[in-house]
GROMACS .gro file of C-alpha atoms in nm:
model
   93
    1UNK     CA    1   0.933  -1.313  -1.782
    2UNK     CA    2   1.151  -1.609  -1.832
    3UNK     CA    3   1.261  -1.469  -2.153
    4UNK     CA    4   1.379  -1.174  -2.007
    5UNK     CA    5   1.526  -1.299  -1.685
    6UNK     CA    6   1.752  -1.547  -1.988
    7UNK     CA    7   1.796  -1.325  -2.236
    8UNK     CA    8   1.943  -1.032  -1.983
    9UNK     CA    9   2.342  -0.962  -1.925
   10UNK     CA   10   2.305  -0.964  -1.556
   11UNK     CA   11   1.984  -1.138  -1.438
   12UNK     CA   12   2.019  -0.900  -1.116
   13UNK     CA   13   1.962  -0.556  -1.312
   14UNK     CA   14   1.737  -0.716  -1.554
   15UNK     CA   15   1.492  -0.857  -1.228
   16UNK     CA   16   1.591  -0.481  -1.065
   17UNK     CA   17   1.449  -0.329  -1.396
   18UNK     CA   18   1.112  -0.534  -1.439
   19UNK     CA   19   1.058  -0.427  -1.055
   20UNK     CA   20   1.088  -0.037  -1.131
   21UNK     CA   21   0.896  -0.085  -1.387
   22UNK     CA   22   0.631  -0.292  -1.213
   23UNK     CA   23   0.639   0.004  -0.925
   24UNK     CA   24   0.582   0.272  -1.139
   25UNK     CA   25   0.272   0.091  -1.295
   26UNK     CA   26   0.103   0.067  -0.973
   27UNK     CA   27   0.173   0.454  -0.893
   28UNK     CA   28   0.009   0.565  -1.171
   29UNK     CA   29  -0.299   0.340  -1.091
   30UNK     CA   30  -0.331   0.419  -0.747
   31UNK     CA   31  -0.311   0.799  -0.771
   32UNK     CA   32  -0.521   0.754  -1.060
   33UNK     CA   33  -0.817   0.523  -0.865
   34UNK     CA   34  -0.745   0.814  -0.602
   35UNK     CA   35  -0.866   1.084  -0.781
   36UNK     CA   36  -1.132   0.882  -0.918
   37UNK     CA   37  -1.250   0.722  -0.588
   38UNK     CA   38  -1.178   0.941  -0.315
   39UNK     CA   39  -1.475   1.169  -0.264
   40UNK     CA   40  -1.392   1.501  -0.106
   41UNK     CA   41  -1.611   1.510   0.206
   42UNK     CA   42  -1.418   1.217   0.315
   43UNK     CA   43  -1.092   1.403   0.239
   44UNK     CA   44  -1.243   1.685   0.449
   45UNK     CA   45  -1.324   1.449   0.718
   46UNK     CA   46  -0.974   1.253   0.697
   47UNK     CA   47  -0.836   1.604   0.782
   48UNK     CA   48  -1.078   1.718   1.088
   49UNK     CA   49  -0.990   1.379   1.209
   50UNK     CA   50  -0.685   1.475   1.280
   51UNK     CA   51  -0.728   1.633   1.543
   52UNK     CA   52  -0.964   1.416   1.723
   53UNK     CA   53  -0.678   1.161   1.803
   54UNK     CA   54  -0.750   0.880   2.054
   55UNK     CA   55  -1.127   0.814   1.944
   56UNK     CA   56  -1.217   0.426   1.826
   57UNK     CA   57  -1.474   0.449   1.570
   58UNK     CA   58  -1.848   0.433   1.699
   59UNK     CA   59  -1.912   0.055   1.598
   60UNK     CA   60  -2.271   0.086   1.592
   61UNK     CA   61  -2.326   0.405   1.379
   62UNK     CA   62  -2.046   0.297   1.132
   63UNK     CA   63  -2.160  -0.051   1.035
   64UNK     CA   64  -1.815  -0.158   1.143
   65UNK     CA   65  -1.787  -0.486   1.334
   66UNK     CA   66  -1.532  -0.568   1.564
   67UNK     CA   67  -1.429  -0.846   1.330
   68UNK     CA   68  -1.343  -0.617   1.055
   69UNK     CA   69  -1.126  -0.414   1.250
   70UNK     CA   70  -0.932  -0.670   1.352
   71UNK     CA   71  -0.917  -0.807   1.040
   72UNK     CA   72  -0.765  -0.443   0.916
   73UNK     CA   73  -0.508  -0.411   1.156
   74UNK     CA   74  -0.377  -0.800   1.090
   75UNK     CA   75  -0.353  -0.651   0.695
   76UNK     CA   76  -0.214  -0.343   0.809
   77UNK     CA   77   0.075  -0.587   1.004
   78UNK     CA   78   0.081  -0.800   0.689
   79UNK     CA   79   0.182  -0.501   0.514
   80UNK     CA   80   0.415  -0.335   0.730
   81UNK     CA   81   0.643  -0.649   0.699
   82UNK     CA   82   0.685  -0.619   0.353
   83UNK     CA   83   0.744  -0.291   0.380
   84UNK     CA   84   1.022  -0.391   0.631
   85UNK     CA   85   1.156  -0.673   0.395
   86UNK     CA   86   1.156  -0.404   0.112
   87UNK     CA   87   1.344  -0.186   0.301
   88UNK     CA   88   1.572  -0.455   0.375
   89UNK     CA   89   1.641  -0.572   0.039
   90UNK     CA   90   1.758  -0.198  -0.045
   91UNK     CA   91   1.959  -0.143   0.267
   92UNK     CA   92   2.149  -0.497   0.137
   93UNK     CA   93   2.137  -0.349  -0.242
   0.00000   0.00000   0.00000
């Protein structure tokens, strides 16, 4: 990478570059570990779900501790701040 971010014009498009590049990898993996993955009673169940809104998940039958959930929405925050400091970055762009 240093090679690149040296041997580029403008080190701005050449960093701007790398990251499309970067982005489209991880696409193609994720739709790709989807369709591999993602079995298709949970798609049907993903769907019937909703229209249940407003249900917590039965802790007990699931195997899901309250822990864990927790921990999942803290991620879920983790990620929706990069997603704002993405969105950010492009706005400034």
């Amino acid at each position: 990478m240093g090679i690149a971010l040296t041997a580029g014009p403008v080190v701005y498009n050449t960093v701007e570059r790398i990251q499309m590049v970067l982005v489209g990898m991880i696409v193609v993996i994720v739709v790709g570990l989807g369709f591999v993955l993602i079995r298709g009673d949970a798609v049907s169940a993903m769907v019937s779900g909703i229209g249940s809104f407003g249900q917590m998940p039965d802790l007990d039958a699931t195997g899901l501790t309250f822990i864990s959930l927790l921990g999942a929405l803290a991620f879920a925050g983790a990620g929706g701040s990069t997603n704002l400091g993405q969105s950010n970055f492009i706005k400034d762009k």
